[in-house]
Short mmCIF file of C-alpha atoms in Angstrom, two decimals:
data_model
loop_
_atom_site.label_atom_id
_atom_site.label_comp_id
_atom_site.label_asym_id
_atom_site.label_seq_id
_atom_site.Cartn_x
_atom_site.Cartn_y
_atom_site.Cartn_z
CA MET C 1354 -10.28 6.30 41.61
CA THR C 1355 -9.14 7.26 45.03
CA MET C 1356 -5.46 5.65 44.28
CA LEU C 1357 -5.45 7.46 41.16
CA LEU C 1358 -6.13 10.72 43.39
CA GLU C 1359 -3.57 9.98 46.16
CA ALA C 1360 -0.28 8.15 43.83
CA TRP C 1361 -0.15 11.66 41.48
CA TRP C 1362 2.32 10.59 39.62
CA LEU C 1363 -0.10 7.12 38.51
CA LEU C 1364 -2.63 8.87 36.16
CA PRO C 1365 0.57 10.87 34.12
CA LEU C 1366 2.59 7.05 34.13
CA LEU C 1367 -0.60 5.62 32.98
CA VAL C 1368 -1.58 8.34 30.46
CA ALA C 1369 2.58 8.45 29.17
CA GLY C 1370 2.50 4.48 29.12
CA LEU C 1371 -1.06 4.27 27.02
CA CYS C 1372 0.19 7.03 24.68
CA GLY C 1373 3.43 4.70 24.41
CA LEU C 1374 1.49 1.91 23.09
CA VAL C 1375 -0.94 4.18 21.03
CA CYS C 1376 1.33 6.00 19.06
CA PRO C 1377 3.69 3.47 17.73
CA LEU C 1378 1.20 1.01 16.84
CA LEU C 1379 -0.77 3.32 14.50
CA GLY C 1380 3.17 4.93 13.54
CA THR C 1381 3.69 1.34 12.03
CA LEU C 1382 0.92 1.35 10.24
CA LEU C 1383 1.17 5.08 8.83
CA VAL C 1384 5.19 4.53 7.89
CA VAL C 1385 4.59 1.45 5.74
CA GLN C 1386 1.43 3.30 4.30
CA GLN C 1387 3.63 6.18 3.59
CA ARG C 1388 0.96 8.70 5.26
CA VAL C 1389 3.04 10.28 7.84
CA LEU C 1390 3.40 13.89 6.16
CA SER C 1391 -0.31 13.91 5.80
CA THR C 1392 -0.36 12.58 9.68
CA ASN C 1393 1.98 15.58 10.87
CA LEU C 1394 -0.42 17.60 9.34
CA MET C 1395 -3.12 16.37 11.11
CA ALA C 1396 -1.17 17.05 14.43
CA TYR C 1397 -0.94 20.65 13.58
CA ALA C 1398 -4.49 21.10 12.46
CA VAL C 1399 -5.56 20.00 16.10
CA LEU C 1400 -4.93 23.15 16.98
CA PRO C 1401 -7.40 25.39 15.53
CA GLY C 1402 -10.22 22.78 15.93
CA VAL C 1403 -9.25 22.81 19.64
CA VAL C 1404 -9.62 26.52 19.69
CA VAL C 1405 -12.63 26.97 17.43
CA ALA C 1406 -14.31 24.17 20.16
CA LYS C 1407 -13.00 25.97 23.43
CA ALA C 1408 -14.50 29.18 21.79
CA LEU C 1409 -18.08 27.48 21.02
CA GLY C 1410 -17.71 25.33 24.45
CA TRP C 1411 -17.53 21.97 22.24
CA PRO C 1412 -16.22 19.32 23.37
CA VAL C 1413 -11.87 19.39 22.57
CA LEU C 1414 -12.04 15.99 21.37
CA LEU C 1415 -14.77 17.12 18.72
CA GLY C 1416 -13.04 20.21 17.79
CA GLY C 1417 -9.58 18.60 17.24
CA MET C 1418 -10.56 15.52 15.55
CA GLY C 1419 -12.91 17.80 13.19
CA GLY C 1420 -9.77 20.11 12.50
CA ALA C 1421 -7.61 17.33 11.92
CA MET C 1422 -10.08 16.12 9.19
CA ALA C 1423 -11.02 19.20 7.78
CA ALA C 1424 -7.19 19.85 7.10
CA VAL C 1425 -6.43 16.57 5.34
CA LEU C 1426 -9.35 16.88 2.96
CA LEU C 1427 -8.44 20.26 2.13
CA ALA C 1428 -4.87 19.27 1.59
CA GLU C 1429 -6.34 16.38 -0.34
CA LEU C 1430 -8.00 18.59 -2.51
CA LEU C 1431 -5.29 20.87 -3.13
CA MET C 1432 -3.16 17.82 -4.19
CA ALA C 1433 -5.41 16.52 -6.38
CA GLU C 1434 -4.28 18.10 -9.54
CA ARG C 1435 -0.63 17.79 -8.37
CA PRO C 1436 1.63 15.55 -10.26
CA ALA C 1437 2.70 12.59 -7.86
CA GLY C 1438 6.22 12.20 -7.49
CA SER C 1439 6.90 16.06 -8.36
CA GLY C 1440 7.48 17.10 -5.09
CA GLN C 1441 4.78 19.43 -5.24
CA PRO C 1442 2.22 17.59 -3.07
CA GLU C 1443 4.40 17.67 -0.47
CA ALA C 1444 4.82 21.17 -0.53
CA VAL C 1445 0.87 21.64 -0.53
CA LEU C 1446 0.88 19.39 2.61
CA ASN C 1447 3.37 21.33 4.49
CA THR C 1448 2.00 24.72 3.39
CA VAL C 1449 -1.67 23.58 5.03
CA LEU C 1450 0.25 22.85 7.77
CA ALA C 1451 2.12 25.77 8.49
CA SER C 1452 -0.99 27.59 7.76
CA CYS C 1453 -3.22 25.50 10.22
CA LEU C 1454 -0.60 26.34 12.85
CA ALA C 1455 -0.89 30.21 12.02
CA VAL C 1456 -4.65 29.97 12.21
CA GLY C 1457 -4.48 28.41 15.68
CA VAL C 1458 -2.31 31.25 16.80
CA LEU C 1459 -3.63 33.75 15.71
CA LEU C 1460 -7.46 32.56 16.90
CA ILE C 1461 -5.96 32.33 20.48
CA GLN C 1462 -4.96 35.83 20.08
CA ALA C 1463 -8.09 36.90 18.19
CA LEU C 1464 -10.45 35.60 20.69
CA GLU C 1465 -8.18 36.11 24.05
CA LEU C 1466 -8.95 32.44 24.97
CA PRO C 1467 -7.41 31.09 28.19
CA VAL C 1468 -5.30 28.21 25.91
CA ASP C 1469 -2.25 26.76 27.39
CA LEU C 1470 -0.17 26.71 23.88
CA ASP C 1471 2.78 25.55 25.57
CA GLY C 1472 0.59 22.64 27.10
CA LEU C 1473 -1.01 21.72 23.79
CA LEU C 1474 1.81 21.82 21.59
CA PHE C 1475 4.45 20.29 23.98
CA GLY C 1476 2.07 18.33 26.63
CA ASP C 1477 1.55 18.63 30.20
CA LEU C 1478 1.79 15.14 32.01
CA LEU C 1479 0.93 16.99 35.24
CA VAL C 1480 -2.62 17.82 34.53
CA ALA C 1481 -3.43 14.90 32.55
CA GLY C 1482 -7.04 13.91 33.61
CA PRO C 1483 -9.35 10.81 34.00
CA GLU C 1484 -10.65 11.67 30.62
CA ASP C 1485 -7.31 11.73 29.01
CA LEU C 1486 -6.92 8.42 30.09
CA MET C 1487 -10.34 7.11 28.64
CA ARG C 1488 -9.39 8.66 25.53
CA LEU C 1489 -6.27 6.77 25.01
CA VAL C 1490 -8.23 3.82 26.35
CA VAL C 1491 -10.80 4.07 23.46
CA ALA C 1492 -8.17 5.21 21.09
CA LEU C 1493 -6.36 1.72 21.83
CA LEU C 1494 -9.24 -0.58 21.73
CA LEU C 1495 -10.56 0.96 18.42
CA LEU C 1496 -7.02 0.39 16.61
CA LEU C 1497 -6.54 -3.26 17.90
CA LEU C 1498 -10.50 -3.50 17.05
CA LEU C 1499 -9.22 -2.34 13.49
CA LEU C 1500 -6.19 -4.74 13.49
CA HIS C 1501 -8.12 -7.53 14.57
CA LEU C 1502 -10.91 -7.03 11.61
CA ARG C 1503 -9.20 -5.66 9.06
CA PHE C 1504 -5.63 -6.67 9.29
CA LYS C 1505 -5.54 -8.16 5.67
CA GLN C 1506 -6.77 -5.20 3.93
CA LEU C 1507 -4.58 -2.83 5.84
CA GLN C 1508 -1.60 -5.22 4.66
CA TRP C 1509 -2.71 -4.41 0.87
CA LEU C 1510 -3.08 -0.91 1.59
CA GLY C 1511 0.47 -0.88 2.73
CA LEU C 1512 2.02 -3.17 0.38
CA ASP C 1513 0.29 -2.43 -2.65
CA PRO C 1514 -2.73 -0.13 -3.05
CA ASP C 1515 -3.21 -0.44 -6.66
CA GLY C 1516 -3.01 -4.26 -6.37
CA ALA C 1517 -5.73 -3.84 -3.32
CA ALA C 1518 -7.86 -1.45 -5.96
CA ASP C 1519 -7.45 -4.56 -8.30
CA ARG C 1520 -8.79 -6.74 -5.58
CA GLU C 1521 -11.89 -4.32 -5.46
CA LEU C 1522 -11.10 -3.76 -1.35
CA PRO C 1523 -12.99 -1.25 0.56
CA LEU C 1524 -10.08 1.07 -0.04
CA ARG C 1525 -11.88 4.11 0.60
CA GLY C 1526 -13.53 3.22 3.84
CA LEU C 1527 -10.49 1.91 5.46
CA ARG C 1528 -8.22 5.04 4.34
CA LEU C 1529 -11.37 7.06 5.99
CA ALA C 1530 -10.96 4.86 9.26
CA MET C 1531 -7.22 5.28 9.40
CA ALA C 1532 -7.71 9.16 9.10
CA GLY C 1533 -10.45 9.10 11.78
CA LEU C 1534 -8.33 6.82 13.96
CA THR C 1535 -4.96 9.13 13.21
CA ALA C 1536 -6.90 12.56 14.48
CA LEU C 1537 -8.63 10.56 17.37
CA VAL C 1538 -4.49 9.29 18.43
CA VAL C 1539 -3.30 12.58 17.93
CA VAL C 1540 -5.45 14.39 20.09
CA SER C 1541 -5.65 12.08 22.55
CA ALA C 1542 -1.73 12.27 23.04
CA THR C 1543 -1.92 15.96 23.39
CA ALA C 1544 -1.81 15.44 27.13
CA ALA C 1545 1.43 13.43 27.11
CA VAL C 1546 3.50 14.78 24.28
CA GLY C 1547 1.60 17.57 22.85
CA LEU C 1548 0.84 18.39 19.43
CA ALA C 1549 4.39 19.14 18.28
CA LEU C 1550 6.21 16.13 19.69
CA VAL C 1551 3.46 13.42 19.11
CA MET C 1552 5.00 12.76 15.57
CA ALA C 1553 8.24 11.65 17.30
CA LEU C 1554 6.36 9.03 18.96
CA ILE C 1555 4.69 7.79 16.08
CA CYS C 1556 7.68 7.53 14.08
CA ALA C 1557 10.69 6.75 15.94
CA PRO C 1558 9.85 3.35 17.35
CA ALA C 1559 7.99 2.35 14.24
CA LEU C 1560 10.94 2.87 12.45
CA ALA C 1561 13.16 1.09 14.69
CA ALA C 1562 10.89 -1.74 14.52
CA LEU C 1563 10.78 -2.10 10.91
CA SER C 1564 14.46 -2.07 10.84
CA GLY C 1565 14.58 -6.11 9.65
CA ALA C 1566 11.08 -7.01 10.68
CA THR C 1567 9.69 -10.01 8.51
CA SER C 1568 5.84 -9.38 9.36
CA LEU C 1569 3.90 -6.42 10.03
CA GLY C 1570 2.81 -8.08 12.98
CA GLN C 1571 6.03 -8.38 13.98
CA ALA C 1572 6.94 -4.79 13.49
CA LEU C 1573 3.65 -3.79 15.27
CA THR C 1574 4.97 -5.59 18.31
CA ARG C 1575 8.24 -4.20 18.52
CA ALA C 1576 6.74 -0.93 18.28
CA ALA C 1577 4.28 -1.52 20.98
CA GLY C 1578 7.50 -2.66 22.97
CA LEU C 1579 9.87 -0.03 22.02
CA GLY C 1580 7.35 2.86 22.57
CA LEU C 1581 6.29 1.59 26.26
CA GLY C 1582 9.68 1.54 27.09
CA LEU C 1583 10.24 5.25 25.96
CA SER C 1584 7.54 6.76 27.37
CA PHE C 1585 8.72 5.05 30.80
CA LEU C 1586 12.16 6.26 30.13
CA GLY C 1587 11.22 9.75 29.62
CA CYS C 1588 9.04 9.81 32.64
CA SER C 1589 11.70 8.69 34.91
CA MET C 1590 14.28 10.87 33.38
CA SER C 1591 11.77 13.78 34.10
CA LEU C 1592 11.39 12.81 37.89
CA ALA C 1593 15.31 12.32 38.07
CA LEU C 1594 16.31 15.70 36.27
CA ASN C 1595 12.98 17.52 36.90
CA LEU C 1596 12.16 18.62 33.16
CA PRO C 1597 9.13 18.02 31.62
CA PRO C 1598 8.56 14.21 30.25
CA GLY C 1599 7.02 15.00 26.67
CA PRO C 1600 10.03 16.96 25.24
CA LEU C 1601 12.51 14.13 27.22
CA MET C 1602 10.35 11.17 25.75
CA ALA C 1603 10.77 13.11 22.28
CA CYS C 1604 14.31 13.43 22.81
CA CYS C 1605 14.90 9.46 23.82
CA CYS C 1606 13.02 8.88 20.31
CA LEU C 1607 16.18 10.27 18.21
CA PRO C 1608 18.92 7.57 19.21
CA LEU C 1609 16.12 4.77 17.63
CA LEU C 1610 17.04 6.29 14.67
CA TRP C 1611 20.63 4.76 14.43
CA LEU C 1612 19.21 1.20 13.88
CA LYS C 1613 19.10 1.02 10.10
CA PRO C 1614 17.25 -1.49 8.24
CA SER C 1615 18.81 -4.81 6.88
CA PRO C 1616 16.78 -5.50 4.20
CA ARG C 1617 18.73 -8.73 3.04
CA PHE C 1618 19.39 -11.55 5.85
CA MET K 480 14.63 -23.13 -9.44
CA GLY K 481 13.11 -25.35 -12.47
CA ALA K 482 10.25 -23.22 -13.80
CA ASN K 483 7.90 -26.25 -14.11
CA ARG K 484 7.72 -27.90 -11.18
CA GLY K 485 4.58 -28.64 -10.41
CA ILE K 486 2.71 -27.96 -13.51
CA GLY K 487 4.36 -31.05 -15.64
CA PRO K 488 6.06 -30.97 -18.84
CA ALA K 489 5.50 -27.58 -21.23
CA ARG K 490 3.64 -28.42 -24.65
CA CYS K 491 3.06 -26.11 -27.41
CA LEU K 492 -1.10 -25.43 -28.17
CA ALA K 493 -2.46 -24.78 -31.43
CA VAL K 494 -4.04 -20.94 -30.92
CA PRO K 495 -7.32 -19.97 -30.19
CA VAL K 496 -9.63 -22.86 -30.62
CA ASP K 497 -12.26 -22.77 -27.62
CA ALA K 498 -14.80 -19.85 -27.03
CA PRO K 499 -13.03 -16.88 -25.68
CA LEU K 500 -12.26 -16.39 -22.42
CA LEU K 501 -11.58 -12.77 -22.59
CA GLN K 502 -13.08 -10.54 -25.06
CA ALA K 503 -12.94 -6.81 -25.97
CA ARG K 504 -14.95 -5.30 -28.61
CA GLN K 505 -14.57 -1.46 -30.14
CA LEU K 506 -11.96 -0.82 -27.39
CA THR K 507 -11.66 2.53 -27.54
CA PHE K 508 -9.55 5.26 -25.54
CA GLY K 509 -7.67 8.29 -25.36
CA TYR K 510 -5.81 10.76 -23.06
CA GLY K 511 -7.85 14.05 -23.50
CA ALA K 512 -8.51 14.61 -27.21
CA ALA K 513 -5.70 12.44 -28.55
CA PRO K 514 -6.69 9.06 -29.31
CA VAL K 515 -4.37 5.94 -28.43
CA LEU K 516 -6.63 3.27 -29.17
CA GLN K 517 -9.14 2.85 -31.42
CA ALA K 518 -11.90 -0.08 -32.24
CA ILE K 519 -9.73 -2.43 -30.87
CA ASP K 520 -11.23 -6.07 -30.74
CA LEU K 521 -9.53 -9.16 -29.12
CA ASP K 522 -10.35 -12.43 -28.25
CA VAL K 523 -8.15 -14.56 -25.87
CA SER K 524 -9.13 -18.15 -25.21
CA LYS K 525 -8.10 -20.38 -22.44
CA GLY K 526 -4.67 -21.70 -22.48
CA SER K 527 -3.20 -19.21 -25.58
CA CYS K 528 -0.67 -16.75 -25.59
CA THR K 529 -1.23 -13.67 -26.96
CA LEU K 530 1.95 -11.16 -28.05
CA ILE K 531 1.31 -7.93 -28.39
CA ARG K 532 4.25 -5.86 -30.35
CA GLY K 533 4.48 -2.03 -30.85
CA ASP K 534 7.01 1.01 -30.56
CA ASN K 535 7.26 3.06 -27.20
CA GLY K 536 3.84 5.17 -26.64
CA ALA K 537 1.95 2.65 -28.85
CA GLY K 538 -0.45 1.73 -26.07
CA LYS K 539 0.65 -1.61 -25.28
CA SER K 540 0.41 -0.58 -21.33
CA THR K 541 -2.88 1.13 -21.69
CA LEU K 542 -4.81 -1.65 -23.68
CA LEU K 543 -3.68 -4.45 -20.83
CA HIS K 544 -4.96 -1.49 -18.01
CA LEU K 545 -8.01 -1.62 -20.43
CA LEU K 546 -8.45 -5.37 -20.67
CA GLN K 547 -7.90 -5.56 -16.67
CA GLY K 548 -10.83 -2.86 -16.03
CA LYS K 549 -8.55 -0.60 -14.11
CA VAL K 550 -9.06 1.98 -16.82
CA GLN K 551 -12.64 2.47 -18.67
CA PRO K 552 -12.63 2.68 -22.13
CA THR K 553 -14.21 5.81 -23.94
CA ALA K 554 -16.17 3.21 -26.13
CA GLY K 555 -16.69 -0.42 -26.31
CA TRP K 556 -16.22 -3.21 -23.58
CA VAL K 557 -14.16 -6.26 -22.19
CA ARG K 558 -16.25 -9.44 -20.88
CA LEU K 559 -14.28 -12.30 -18.92
CA SER K 560 -16.81 -15.61 -19.95
CA GLY K 561 -19.34 -13.52 -21.49
CA ARG K 562 -20.19 -11.26 -18.24
CA PRO K 563 -18.72 -7.83 -17.40
CA LEU K 564 -15.42 -7.39 -15.38
CA ARG K 565 -17.23 -5.74 -12.53
CA GLY K 566 -17.18 -8.17 -9.93
CA GLN K 567 -14.93 -10.96 -11.12
CA ARG K 568 -11.55 -8.41 -11.70
CA ARG K 569 -10.08 -11.40 -9.60
CA ARG K 570 -9.94 -13.85 -12.27
CA LEU K 571 -7.76 -11.28 -14.07
CA ALA K 572 -3.70 -10.66 -12.73
CA LEU K 573 -1.83 -7.77 -14.32
CA VAL K 574 1.84 -7.80 -13.66
CA PRO K 575 3.06 -4.21 -14.48
CA GLN K 576 6.07 -3.12 -16.40
CA ALA K 577 6.79 -0.56 -12.93
CA PRO K 578 4.65 -2.74 -10.24
CA SER K 579 3.48 -0.33 -7.57
CA LEU K 580 4.38 -2.83 -4.70
CA ARG K 581 6.51 -1.65 -1.80
CA TRP K 582 9.10 -3.89 -1.68
CA HIS K 583 10.30 -2.66 1.31
CA TYR K 584 7.28 -4.12 2.94
CA PRO K 585 8.32 -6.18 5.92
CA ILE K 586 6.82 -9.26 4.84
CA ASN K 587 8.42 -12.61 3.07
CA LEU K 588 8.09 -14.02 -0.13
CA ALA K 589 5.85 -16.73 1.51
CA GLY K 590 3.69 -14.41 3.24
CA LEU K 591 3.22 -12.06 -0.01
CA VAL K 592 2.00 -14.88 -2.17
CA GLY K 593 -0.06 -16.18 0.67
CA MET K 594 -1.80 -12.92 0.42
CA GLY K 595 -3.32 -13.60 -3.04
CA CYS K 596 -4.84 -16.94 -1.50
CA GLY K 597 -6.01 -15.88 2.02
CA ASP K 598 -3.05 -17.71 3.42
CA GLN K 599 -3.65 -21.15 2.25
CA ALA K 600 -0.31 -22.81 2.90
CA GLN K 601 -1.17 -25.34 0.02
CA ARG K 602 -1.90 -22.93 -2.66
CA THR K 603 0.80 -20.69 -1.46
CA ASP K 604 3.37 -23.84 -2.05
CA GLN K 605 1.92 -24.70 -5.27
CA ALA K 606 2.39 -20.94 -6.72
CA LEU K 607 5.90 -20.82 -5.51
CA HIS K 608 7.03 -24.19 -7.04
CA GLN K 609 5.40 -23.18 -10.22
CA VAL K 610 7.40 -19.90 -10.50
CA GLY K 611 10.58 -21.97 -9.15
CA LEU K 612 10.86 -19.51 -6.02
CA ALA K 613 10.32 -22.56 -3.19
CA GLY K 614 13.68 -22.10 -2.13
CA LEU K 615 13.16 -18.60 -1.35
CA ALA K 616 9.62 -18.94 0.36
CA HIS K 617 11.22 -17.13 3.65
CA ALA K 618 13.03 -14.40 2.32
CA PRO K 619 11.88 -10.50 2.71
CA ILE K 620 10.61 -9.59 -0.29
CA ALA K 621 13.20 -6.51 -0.59
CA ALA K 622 16.10 -8.97 -1.06
CA LEU K 623 14.57 -10.24 -4.25
CA SER K 624 16.40 -9.96 -7.40
CA GLY K 625 14.40 -8.43 -10.49
CA GLY K 626 13.85 -11.47 -12.17
CA GLN K 627 12.90 -12.89 -8.91
CA ARG K 628 10.55 -9.87 -8.38
CA GLN K 629 8.66 -10.43 -11.79
CA ARG K 630 8.16 -14.22 -10.96
CA ALA K 631 7.11 -13.38 -7.20
CA LEU K 632 4.36 -11.12 -8.74
CA ILE K 633 3.31 -13.99 -11.11
CA ALA K 634 3.37 -16.57 -8.16
CA LEU K 635 1.11 -13.93 -6.17
CA ALA K 636 -1.33 -13.82 -9.49
CA LEU K 637 -1.00 -17.77 -9.56
CA ALA K 638 -2.12 -17.76 -5.82
CA SER K 639 -5.17 -15.48 -6.53
CA GLN K 640 -6.24 -18.48 -9.01
CA ALA K 641 -6.08 -15.60 -11.51
CA GLU K 642 -7.34 -17.11 -15.08
CA VAL K 643 -5.80 -14.47 -17.56
CA LEU K 644 -2.38 -13.32 -16.89
CA LEU K 645 -1.53 -9.65 -18.61
CA LEU K 646 2.21 -9.36 -18.45
CA ASP K 647 3.53 -5.84 -19.47
CA GLU K 648 6.80 -6.14 -20.70
CA PRO K 649 7.99 -9.10 -18.43
CA PHE K 650 11.30 -9.34 -20.28
CA ALA K 651 12.69 -5.57 -19.59
CA CYS K 652 15.47 -5.23 -17.88
CA LEU K 653 16.24 -9.09 -17.16
CA ASP K 654 19.44 -10.92 -17.97
CA ASP K 655 19.19 -13.76 -20.26
CA HIS K 656 19.15 -16.47 -17.28
CA SER K 657 16.00 -14.62 -16.23
CA ARG K 658 14.42 -14.19 -19.68
CA LEU K 659 14.64 -17.57 -20.24
CA GLN K 660 13.34 -18.67 -16.68
CA LEU K 661 10.72 -16.43 -17.64
CA GLY K 662 9.82 -17.57 -20.87
CA GLU K 663 10.03 -21.49 -19.43
CA LEU K 664 7.30 -20.28 -16.86
CA ILE K 665 4.83 -18.74 -19.37
CA GLN K 666 5.18 -21.91 -21.64
CA ALA K 667 4.39 -23.76 -18.41
CA LEU K 668 1.80 -21.93 -17.46
CA VAL K 669 0.07 -21.58 -21.04
CA ALA K 670 0.25 -25.52 -20.80
CA SER K 671 -1.43 -25.59 -18.00
CA GLY K 672 -4.54 -23.53 -19.20
CA THR K 673 -3.68 -20.22 -18.29
CA ALA K 674 -4.67 -17.27 -20.58
CA VAL K 675 -1.49 -14.85 -20.90
CA VAL K 676 -1.61 -11.45 -22.78
CA LEU K 677 2.10 -10.11 -23.05
CA THR K 678 3.52 -7.32 -24.41
CA ALA K 679 7.37 -6.98 -25.59
CA HIS K 680 9.59 -5.32 -27.88
CA GLY K 681 12.80 -6.41 -29.08
CA THR K 682 13.91 -10.11 -29.07
CA LEU K 683 12.43 -12.78 -26.78
CA PRO K 684 13.71 -15.86 -25.05
CA GLY K 685 13.17 -19.00 -27.32
CA ALA K 686 11.56 -21.03 -24.83
CA LEU K 687 8.02 -19.20 -25.05
CA PRO K 688 5.10 -21.09 -26.53
CA GLN K 689 3.74 -20.70 -29.99
CA ARG K 690 1.72 -17.62 -29.91
CA ARG K 691 -0.56 -15.14 -31.44
CA VAL K 692 1.63 -12.14 -32.43
CA LEU K 693 -0.68 -8.42 -32.68
CA HIS K 694 0.83 -5.16 -33.36
CA LEU K 695 -0.24 -2.09 -32.45
CA GLN K 696 0.22 0.76 -34.56
CA GLN K 697 -1.51 4.14 -34.19
CA GLY K 698 -4.23 2.69 -32.19
CA GLN K 699 -5.02 -0.32 -34.22
CA LEU K 700 -4.25 -4.06 -33.30
CA LYS K 701 -3.34 -5.95 -36.56
CA GLN K 702 -2.34 -9.78 -36.57
CA THR K 703 1.10 -10.12 -38.17
CA GLU K 704 3.42 -13.05 -39.01
CA PRO K 705 5.80 -13.77 -36.24
CA ALA K 706 9.26 -11.77 -36.54
CA PRO K 707 12.10 -13.98 -36.52
CA GLY K 708 12.76 -13.35 -32.81
CA ASP K 709 8.85 -14.53 -32.06
CA ARG K 710 9.54 -17.74 -33.07
CA PRO K 711 9.12 -20.63 -30.34
#
């Protein structure tokens, strides 16, 4: 702990590094399960949850996760009657997303809360504390535990959800676990990259890792490595350029999209 | 690529002889108020081949989904070995006309088939040999052609040790060579004791085994004489 206090850069670096590990790992699962859009919704729905938690004096983690889960449940409810493949479910998701962001911003103003909106949206590693580090450690451990215990079922969920249902796998529980874990990761990553930028760290390394991957395990390993590299690159650039690390990390994600998928080899 | 590898020579079997493996009684289903299937009775025996014909929209796919237990009937029941389907749906495998499987998933063919049997190498190899795709075991599933994908799904079902294969329009969108290969595969599977129920319209490949032909019309299932294109 003394070392953490003396070396001011160590804690932010650890937080960034853990973020770079946990976001791409989860992102790889979310991309293959085609759950990216609902994850984006969760990221924005964290804001009103955090604001309500601050207003009531509740733990921020609880408020953020509650907001994210409530928004997903609301969206699922509103999408239930919309035909899949019509584009309507995506429109519902985006509307709920925008509304959640709006509710969060309005609540901050209406309740006159001392909330650092910039920090929440774009991250501020310099104010990251040991509790941010602990949240990320817990999120990473839970994700690894889920992968260890339910890897085959997670594979089925991504490969063929209908086939998984035919095999009478516990899909509802698995989806709920994934949603809870996603909410936890999004809230935990707020310190490093913020709610608005976390999707870049969730998606870009996963997309690059999936390019030409022959197994989910291989894609997960690649994504974690790329995410870790991106985090350290963003932090290094931040020191060199004296710019905030969160946006720099998100900017570094963009070139990864030039890696094209190669299904035939 | 021989479709019969690992099974032995194909032969024609008489239909049906044993106690039914799969039974449906008074199976009724409708979307809203419109009835699609009315009081369907069907027996499927081990090592038999049942062909269900019918026009587009006649309810062939719906019937297969009911037999698999994916869709619940409004009346009637389906039993497997005399017991309700619940808890034993793995013994049935449906290969749908438009599979929900995501072919861009990062997995090779052996990995996909292995998922049907908990990655048991021997069963995976056997299933791949049965469908004639052993040479493509390490190919990513995204690289498979339409015909190979059909056979990959059948291999997955075989690896799961499914005793009843429900094939929905398996010959649709296949070229002549792939149709012939798939016909030979079905013949070999029936010869090895698998019960096959398939739907089709149009002509069928000559390699199919002897089969019972049922016609689905206005929600009713009627046994018919094989049409010229149905003859083995």
